[in-house]
């Protein structure tokens, strides 16, 4: 991951316009932790039993030595892969800094590596996120954009939703002049099963505010992401 900060360009705050938000991007749905403290969930032993059921389903002998600890390990792996359900995107972006010294161009953090799990097959997809936003007075620490990406990646996802959620969270909390998110990823549900095509990349993007309204800013973002990279 590296960060690129572009030189200052004159921008007018009046450029920002209100925008409509798709229903699935209701802030109350994605800004809090996804699991409520009082939400009923199966016990760990039940989850381990479910893994055992799947092992039996594929034809395994669940009592053979190599598999005895597998249900426990799988549930532990789930705890790690899906920890984003217990993390709060709003908290990550909570701490902002006001000393921007008049900086008014966009801030781009490029090549944020992530691994997520597709909600259709529960198989990994992984790649890089590139995120830019144009701050109004306040900025966040650059690592926070990577943390935000991880929170959404560690939930069951579609790449399209993840892209939109990252942009919407930054929009909602930082109220910047615009957000640009580009995600490129390889989906193992497509590379190791199904059509079994290795190396195919899927690109998704979301632009809000000045990036949505100004094609030149979009182009500048894309050329910085693509141009310096390969
Ligand atoms: Zn899938």
CSV table of N, CA and C in Angstrom, one decimal, residues 93-218:
chain,number,residue,atom,x,y,z
A,93,UNK,N,-13.4,5.9,11.5
A,93,UNK,CA,-13.3,7.2,10.8
A,93,UNK,C,-13.6,8.4,11.8
A,94,UNK,N,-13.8,8.0,13.1
A,94,UNK,CA,-14.2,9.0,14.1
A,94,UNK,C,-13.1,10.0,14.3
A,95,UNK,N,-11.9,9.6,14.4
A,95,UNK,CA,-10.8,10.5,14.8
A,95,UNK,C,-10.3,11.3,13.5
A,96,UNK,N,-10.5,12.6,13.5
A,96,UNK,CA,-10.1,13.3,12.3
A,96,UNK,C,-9.1,14.4,12.8
A,97,UNK,N,-8.4,15.0,11.8
A,97,UNK,CA,-7.4,16.0,12.1
A,97,UNK,C,-7.8,17.3,11.3
A,98,UNK,N,-7.7,18.4,12.0
A,98,UNK,CA,-8.2,19.7,11.4
A,98,UNK,C,-7.0,20.4,10.8
A,99,UNK,N,-5.8,20.1,11.1
A,99,UNK,CA,-4.6,20.8,10.6
A,99,UNK,C,-4.3,20.4,9.1
A,100,UNK,N,-5.0,21.0,8.2
A,100,UNK,CA,-4.7,20.6,6.8
A,100,UNK,C,-3.9,21.6,6.0
A,101,UNK,N,-3.5,22.7,6.7
A,101,UNK,CA,-2.7,23.7,6.1
A,101,UNK,C,-3.2,24.2,4.7
A,102,UNK,N,-4.5,24.2,4.6
A,102,UNK,CA,-5.1,24.7,3.4
A,102,UNK,C,-5.2,23.7,2.3
A,103,UNK,N,-4.8,22.4,2.6
A,103,UNK,CA,-4.8,21.4,1.6
A,103,UNK,C,-6.2,21.1,1.0
A,104,UNK,N,-6.4,21.2,-0.3
A,104,UNK,CA,-7.7,21.1,-0.8
A,104,UNK,C,-7.8,20.3,-2.0
A,105,UNK,N,-6.9,19.4,-2.3
A,105,UNK,CA,-7.0,18.5,-3.4
A,105,UNK,C,-7.4,17.1,-2.8
A,106,UNK,N,-7.5,16.1,-3.7
A,106,UNK,CA,-7.9,14.8,-3.1
A,106,UNK,C,-6.7,14.1,-2.5
A,107,UNK,N,-7.0,13.2,-1.6
A,107,UNK,CA,-6.0,12.3,-0.9
A,107,UNK,C,-6.3,11.0,-1.5
A,108,UNK,N,-5.3,10.3,-2.0
A,108,UNK,CA,-5.5,9.0,-2.6
A,108,UNK,C,-4.6,8.0,-1.9
A,109,UNK,N,-5.2,6.9,-1.4
A,109,UNK,CA,-4.5,5.8,-0.9
A,109,UNK,C,-4.7,4.6,-1.9
A,110,UNK,N,-3.6,4.1,-2.4
A,110,UNK,CA,-3.7,3.2,-3.5
A,110,UNK,C,-3.2,1.8,-3.1
A,111,UNK,N,-3.6,0.8,-3.7
A,111,UNK,CA,-3.1,-0.6,-3.5
A,111,UNK,C,-3.4,-1.1,-2.1
A,112,UNK,N,-4.5,-0.9,-1.6
A,112,UNK,CA,-4.9,-1.4,-0.3
A,112,UNK,C,-5.3,-2.9,-0.5
A,113,UNK,N,-4.5,-3.8,-0.1
A,113,UNK,CA,-4.8,-5.2,-0.3
A,113,UNK,C,-5.8,-5.7,0.6
A,114,UNK,N,-6.7,-6.6,0.1
A,114,UNK,CA,-7.8,-7.1,1.0
A,114,UNK,C,-8.1,-8.5,0.5
A,115,UNK,N,-8.7,-9.3,1.4
A,115,UNK,CA,-9.3,-10.6,1.1
A,115,UNK,C,-10.7,-10.6,1.7
A,116,UNK,N,-11.7,-10.9,0.9
A,116,UNK,CA,-13.1,-10.9,1.4
A,116,UNK,C,-13.6,-12.3,1.0
A,117,UNK,N,-14.9,-12.5,1.4
A,117,UNK,CA,-15.6,-13.8,1.0
A,117,UNK,C,-16.8,-13.5,0.3
A,118,UNK,N,-17.1,-14.1,-0.9
A,118,UNK,CA,-18.3,-13.8,-1.6
A,118,UNK,C,-19.5,-14.4,-0.9
A,119,UNK,N,-20.6,-13.6,-1.0
A,119,UNK,CA,-21.8,-14.0,-0.2
A,119,UNK,C,-22.5,-15.1,-1.0
A,120,UNK,N,-22.2,-15.4,-2.2
A,120,UNK,CA,-22.9,-16.4,-2.9
A,120,UNK,C,-22.3,-17.8,-2.7
A,121,UNK,N,-21.0,-17.9,-2.5
A,121,UNK,CA,-20.3,-19.2,-2.4
A,121,UNK,C,-19.5,-19.3,-1.1
A,122,UNK,N,-19.4,-18.3,-0.4
A,122,UNK,CA,-18.5,-18.2,0.8
A,122,UNK,C,-17.0,-18.6,0.4
A,123,UNK,N,-16.6,-18.2,-0.8
A,123,UNK,CA,-15.3,-18.4,-1.3
A,123,UNK,C,-14.5,-17.1,-1.4
A,124,UNK,N,-13.2,-17.1,-1.2
A,124,UNK,CA,-12.5,-15.8,-1.1
A,124,UNK,C,-12.5,-15.1,-2.5
A,125,UNK,N,-12.5,-13.8,-2.4
A,125,UNK,CA,-12.1,-13.0,-3.5
A,125,UNK,C,-11.1,-12.0,-2.9
A,126,UNK,N,-10.1,-11.6,-3.7
A,126,UNK,CA,-9.0,-10.8,-3.1
A,126,UNK,C,-8.5,-9.9,-4.2
A,127,UNK,N,-7.9,-8.8,-3.7
A,127,UNK,CA,-7.4,-7.8,-4.7
A,127,UNK,C,-6.9,-6.6,-4.0
A,128,UNK,N,-7.2,-5.4,-4.7
A,128,UNK,CA,-6.7,-4.2,-4.2
A,128,UNK,C,-7.8,-3.1,-4.3
A,129,UNK,N,-7.9,-2.3,-3.2
A,129,UNK,CA,-8.8,-1.2,-3.3
A,129,UNK,C,-8.0,0.1,-3.4
A,130,UNK,N,-8.5,1.0,-4.2
A,130,UNK,CA,-7.9,2.4,-4.3
A,130,UNK,C,-9.0,3.4,-3.9
A,131,UNK,N,-8.6,4.2,-2.9
A,131,UNK,CA,-9.6,5.1,-2.4
A,131,UNK,C,-9.1,6.5,-2.4
A,132,UNK,N,-9.9,7.4,-2.9
A,132,UNK,CA,-9.6,8.9,-2.8
A,132,UNK,C,-10.8,9.6,-2.2
A,133,UNK,N,-10.4,10.7,-1.5
A,133,UNK,CA,-11.5,11.6,-1.0
A,133,UNK,C,-10.9,13.0,-1.0
A,134,UNK,N,-11.8,14.0,-1.1
A,134,UNK,CA,-11.3,15.4,-1.1
A,134,UNK,C,-11.9,16.0,0.2
A,135,UNK,N,-11.0,16.2,1.2
A,135,UNK,CA,-11.4,16.6,2.5
A,135,UNK,C,-12.0,18.0,2.5
A,136,UNK,N,-12.9,18.2,3.4
A,136,UNK,CA,-13.4,19.6,3.7
A,136,UNK,C,-12.9,19.8,5.1
A,137,UNK,N,-11.9,20.6,5.3
A,137,UNK,CA,-11.4,21.0,6.6
A,137,UNK,C,-10.7,19.8,7.4
A,138,UNK,N,-11.4,18.6,7.4
A,138,UNK,CA,-10.8,17.6,8.3
A,138,UNK,C,-10.4,16.4,7.5
A,139,UNK,N,-9.3,15.8,7.9
A,139,UNK,CA,-8.8,14.6,7.2
A,139,UNK,C,-8.7,13.4,8.3
A,140,UNK,N,-8.6,12.2,7.8
A,140,UNK,CA,-8.3,11.1,8.7
A,140,UNK,C,-6.9,10.5,8.4
A,141,UNK,N,-6.4,9.8,9.4
A,141,UNK,CA,-5.1,9.1,9.2
A,141,UNK,C,-5.3,8.2,8.0
A,142,UNK,N,-4.2,8.1,7.2
A,142,UNK,CA,-4.3,7.3,6.0
A,142,UNK,C,-4.5,5.9,6.3
A,143,UNK,N,-4.0,5.3,7.4
A,143,UNK,CA,-4.2,3.9,7.7
A,143,UNK,C,-5.7,3.6,7.9
A,144,UNK,N,-6.5,4.6,8.2
A,144,UNK,CA,-7.9,4.4,8.6
A,144,UNK,C,-8.7,4.0,7.3
A,145,UNK,N,-8.3,4.4,6.2
A,145,UNK,CA,-8.9,3.9,4.9
A,145,UNK,C,-8.7,2.5,4.7
A,146,UNK,N,-7.5,2.0,5.1
A,146,UNK,CA,-7.2,0.6,5.0
A,146,UNK,C,-8.0,-0.2,6.0
A,147,UNK,N,-8.1,0.3,7.2
A,147,UNK,CA,-8.9,-0.3,8.3
A,147,UNK,C,-10.3,-0.4,7.9
A,148,UNK,N,-10.9,0.6,7.3
A,148,UNK,CA,-12.2,0.7,6.8
A,148,UNK,C,-12.5,-0.4,5.8
A,149,UNK,N,-11.5,-0.5,4.9
A,149,UNK,CA,-11.6,-1.6,3.8
A,149,UNK,C,-11.7,-3.0,4.4
A,150,UNK,N,-10.8,-3.2,5.4
A,150,UNK,CA,-10.8,-4.5,6.1
A,150,UNK,C,-12.1,-4.8,6.8
A,151,UNK,N,-12.7,-3.8,7.4
A,151,UNK,CA,-13.9,-4.1,8.1
A,151,UNK,C,-15.0,-4.6,7.2
A,152,UNK,N,-15.1,-3.9,6.0
A,152,UNK,CA,-16.1,-4.4,5.1
A,152,UNK,C,-15.7,-5.7,4.4
A,153,UNK,N,-14.4,-5.9,4.2
A,153,UNK,CA,-13.9,-7.1,3.5
A,153,UNK,C,-14.2,-8.3,4.4
A,154,UNK,N,-14.1,-8.1,5.7
A,154,UNK,CA,-14.3,-9.2,6.6
A,154,UNK,C,-15.8,-9.5,7.0
A,155,UNK,N,-16.6,-9.3,6.0
A,155,UNK,CA,-18.0,-9.7,6.1
A,155,UNK,C,-18.3,-10.4,4.8
A,156,UNK,N,-19.4,-11.2,4.7
A,156,UNK,CA,-19.8,-11.7,3.4
A,156,UNK,C,-20.1,-10.6,2.5
A,157,UNK,N,-19.6,-10.6,1.3
A,157,UNK,CA,-19.7,-9.5,0.4
A,157,UNK,C,-20.0,-9.9,-1.0
A,158,UNK,N,-20.5,-8.9,-1.8
A,158,UNK,CA,-20.3,-8.8,-3.2
A,158,UNK,C,-19.3,-7.7,-3.4
A,159,UNK,N,-18.5,-7.8,-4.5
A,159,UNK,CA,-17.5,-6.7,-4.7
A,159,UNK,C,-18.2,-5.4,-5.0
A,160,UNK,N,-19.4,-5.5,-5.6
A,160,UNK,CA,-20.1,-4.2,-5.9
A,160,UNK,C,-20.6,-3.6,-4.6
A,161,UNK,N,-21.1,-4.4,-3.7
A,161,UNK,CA,-21.6,-3.8,-2.4
A,161,UNK,C,-20.4,-3.2,-1.6
A,162,UNK,N,-19.3,-4.0,-1.6
A,162,UNK,CA,-18.2,-3.5,-0.8
A,162,UNK,C,-17.7,-2.1,-1.3
A,163,UNK,N,-17.6,-2.0,-2.6
A,163,UNK,CA,-17.2,-0.7,-3.2
A,163,UNK,C,-18.2,0.4,-2.8
A,164,UNK,N,-19.4,0.1,-2.9
A,164,UNK,CA,-20.4,1.2,-2.5
A,164,UNK,C,-20.4,1.5,-1.1
A,165,UNK,N,-20.2,0.5,-0.2
A,165,UNK,CA,-20.2,0.7,1.2
A,165,UNK,C,-19.0,1.5,1.7
A,166,UNK,N,-17.9,1.2,1.1
A,166,UNK,CA,-16.7,2.0,1.5
A,166,UNK,C,-16.9,3.5,1.1
A,167,UNK,N,-17.4,3.7,-0.1
A,167,UNK,CA,-17.6,5.1,-0.5
A,167,UNK,C,-18.7,5.8,0.4
A,168,UNK,N,-19.8,5.1,0.6
A,168,UNK,CA,-20.9,5.7,1.4
A,168,UNK,C,-20.4,6.0,2.9
A,169,UNK,N,-19.6,5.1,3.4
A,169,UNK,CA,-19.2,5.3,4.8
A,169,UNK,C,-18.3,6.6,4.9
A,170,UNK,N,-17.4,6.7,3.9
A,170,UNK,CA,-16.5,7.9,3.9
A,170,UNK,C,-17.4,9.2,3.7
A,171,UNK,N,-18.3,9.1,2.8
A,171,UNK,CA,-19.2,10.2,2.5
A,171,UNK,C,-20.0,10.6,3.7
A,172,UNK,N,-20.6,9.6,4.4
A,172,UNK,CA,-21.5,9.9,5.5
A,172,UNK,C,-20.7,10.5,6.7
A,173,UNK,N,-19.5,10.0,7.0
A,173,UNK,CA,-18.8,10.4,8.2
A,173,UNK,C,-18.0,11.6,8.0
A,174,UNK,N,-17.2,11.6,6.9
A,174,UNK,CA,-16.3,12.7,6.7
A,174,UNK,C,-16.9,13.9,6.0
A,175,UNK,N,-18.0,13.6,5.3
A,175,UNK,CA,-18.7,14.6,4.5
A,175,UNK,C,-17.6,15.4,3.6
A,176,UNK,N,-16.9,14.6,2.8
A,176,UNK,CA,-15.9,15.3,1.9
A,176,UNK,C,-16.6,15.9,0.7
A,177,UNK,N,-15.8,16.5,-0.2
A,177,UNK,CA,-16.4,17.0,-1.4
A,177,UNK,C,-16.6,15.9,-2.4
A,178,UNK,N,-16.0,14.8,-2.2
A,178,UNK,CA,-16.2,13.7,-3.1
A,178,UNK,C,-15.4,12.5,-2.7
A,179,UNK,N,-15.9,11.3,-3.1
A,179,UNK,CA,-15.2,10.0,-2.8
A,179,UNK,C,-15.0,9.3,-4.1
A,180,UNK,N,-13.9,8.6,-4.3
A,180,UNK,CA,-13.7,7.7,-5.5
A,180,UNK,C,-13.2,6.4,-4.9
A,181,UNK,N,-13.8,5.3,-5.3
A,181,UNK,CA,-13.3,4.0,-4.9
A,181,UNK,C,-13.3,3.1,-6.1
A,182,UNK,N,-12.1,2.5,-6.3
A,182,UNK,CA,-12.0,1.5,-7.4
A,182,UNK,C,-11.4,0.2,-6.8
A,183,UNK,N,-12.1,-0.9,-7.0
A,183,UNK,CA,-11.6,-2.1,-6.5
A,183,UNK,C,-11.4,-3.1,-7.7
A,184,UNK,N,-10.3,-3.7,-7.7
A,184,UNK,CA,-10.0,-4.8,-8.6
A,184,UNK,C,-9.7,-6.1,-7.8
A,185,UNK,N,-10.3,-7.2,-8.3
A,185,UNK,CA,-10.3,-8.4,-7.5
A,185,UNK,C,-10.4,-9.6,-8.4
A,186,UNK,N,-9.8,-10.7,-7.8
A,186,UNK,CA,-10.0,-12.0,-8.5
A,186,UNK,C,-10.9,-12.8,-7.6
A,187,UNK,N,-11.8,-13.5,-8.2
A,187,UNK,CA,-12.8,-14.3,-7.4
A,187,UNK,C,-12.5,-15.8,-7.5
A,188,UNK,N,-12.2,-16.4,-6.4
A,188,UNK,CA,-11.9,-17.8,-6.5
A,188,UNK,C,-13.2,-18.7,-6.8
A,189,UNK,N,-14.4,-18.1,-6.6
A,189,UNK,CA,-15.5,-18.9,-7.0
A,189,UNK,C,-15.6,-18.9,-8.5
A,190,UNK,N,-14.8,-18.1,-9.2
A,190,UNK,CA,-14.8,-18.1,-10.6
A,190,UNK,C,-13.5,-18.7,-11.2
A,191,UNK,N,-12.4,-18.7,-10.3
A,191,UNK,CA,-11.1,-19.2,-10.8
A,191,UNK,C,-10.9,-20.7,-10.5
A,192,UNK,N,-11.5,-21.2,-9.4
A,192,UNK,CA,-11.3,-22.6,-9.0
A,192,UNK,C,-12.5,-23.5,-9.1
A,193,UNK,N,-13.7,-22.8,-9.4
A,193,UNK,CA,-14.9,-23.6,-9.6
A,193,UNK,C,-15.6,-22.9,-10.8
A,194,UNK,N,-16.9,-23.3,-11.0
A,194,UNK,CA,-17.6,-22.6,-12.1
A,194,UNK,C,-16.9,-22.6,-13.4
A,195,UNK,N,-16.7,-21.5,-14.0
A,195,UNK,CA,-16.0,-21.4,-15.3
A,195,UNK,C,-14.5,-21.6,-15.2
A,196,UNK,N,-14.0,-21.6,-13.9
A,196,UNK,CA,-12.6,-22.0,-13.7
A,196,UNK,C,-11.6,-21.2,-14.6
A,197,UNK,N,-11.8,-19.9,-14.6
A,197,UNK,CA,-10.9,-19.0,-15.3
A,197,UNK,C,-10.0,-18.3,-14.3
A,198,UNK,N,-8.7,-18.7,-14.4
A,198,UNK,CA,-7.7,-18.0,-13.6
A,198,UNK,C,-7.3,-16.7,-14.1
A,199,UNK,N,-7.0,-15.8,-13.2
A,199,UNK,CA,-6.4,-14.5,-13.7
A,199,UNK,C,-7.4,-13.5,-14.2
A,200,UNK,N,-8.7,-13.8,-14.2
A,200,UNK,CA,-9.6,-12.8,-14.7
A,200,UNK,C,-9.9,-11.8,-13.5
A,201,UNK,N,-9.8,-10.5,-13.8
A,201,UNK,CA,-10.0,-9.5,-12.8
A,201,UNK,C,-11.4,-8.9,-13.0
A,202,UNK,N,-12.0,-8.5,-11.9
A,202,UNK,CA,-13.2,-7.8,-11.9
A,202,UNK,C,-13.0,-6.4,-11.3
A,203,UNK,N,-13.5,-5.4,-12.0
A,203,UNK,CA,-13.3,-4.0,-11.6
A,203,UNK,C,-14.6,-3.4,-11.2
A,204,UNK,N,-14.7,-2.8,-10.1
A,204,UNK,CA,-15.9,-2.0,-9.7
A,204,UNK,C,-15.5,-0.6,-9.2
A,205,UNK,N,-16.3,0.3,-9.4
A,205,UNK,CA,-16.0,1.7,-9.0
A,205,UNK,C,-17.2,2.4,-8.5
A,206,UNK,N,-16.9,3.4,-7.7
A,206,UNK,CA,-18.0,4.2,-7.2
A,206,UNK,C,-17.5,5.6,-7.0
A,207,UNK,N,-18.2,6.6,-7.6
A,207,UNK,CA,-17.8,8.0,-7.5
A,207,UNK,C,-18.9,8.8,-6.9
A,208,UNK,N,-18.6,9.7,-5.9
A,208,UNK,CA,-19.6,10.6,-5.4
A,208,UNK,C,-19.1,12.0,-5.5
A,209,UNK,N,-20.0,12.9,-5.3
A,209,UNK,CA,-19.6,14.3,-5.2
A,209,UNK,C,-18.9,14.8,-6.4
A,210,UNK,N,-17.7,15.5,-6.2
A,210,UNK,CA,-17.0,16.0,-7.3
A,210,UNK,C,-16.5,15.0,-8.3
A,211,UNK,N,-16.2,13.8,-7.8
A,211,UNK,CA,-15.7,12.7,-8.7
A,211,UNK,C,-16.9,12.2,-9.6
A,212,UNK,N,-18.1,12.2,-9.1
A,212,UNK,CA,-19.2,11.8,-9.9
A,212,UNK,C,-19.6,12.9,-10.9
A,213,UNK,N,-19.5,14.2,-10.4
A,213,UNK,CA,-19.9,15.3,-11.3
A,213,UNK,C,-18.9,15.8,-12.3
A,214,UNK,N,-17.6,15.5,-12.0
A,214,UNK,CA,-16.6,16.1,-12.9
A,214,UNK,C,-15.7,15.0,-13.5
A,215,UNK,N,-16.0,14.7,-14.8
A,215,UNK,CA,-15.3,13.6,-15.4
A,215,UNK,C,-13.7,13.8,-15.4
A,216,UNK,N,-13.3,15.1,-15.4
A,216,UNK,CA,-11.9,15.4,-15.3
A,216,UNK,C,-11.3,14.9,-14.0
A,217,UNK,N,-12.0,15.0,-12.9
A,217,UNK,CA,-11.5,14.5,-11.6
A,217,UNK,C,-11.5,13.0,-11.6
A,218,UNK,N,-12.5,12.4,-12.2
A,218,UNK,CA,-12.5,11.0,-12.3
A,218,UNK,C,-11.3,10.5,-13.1
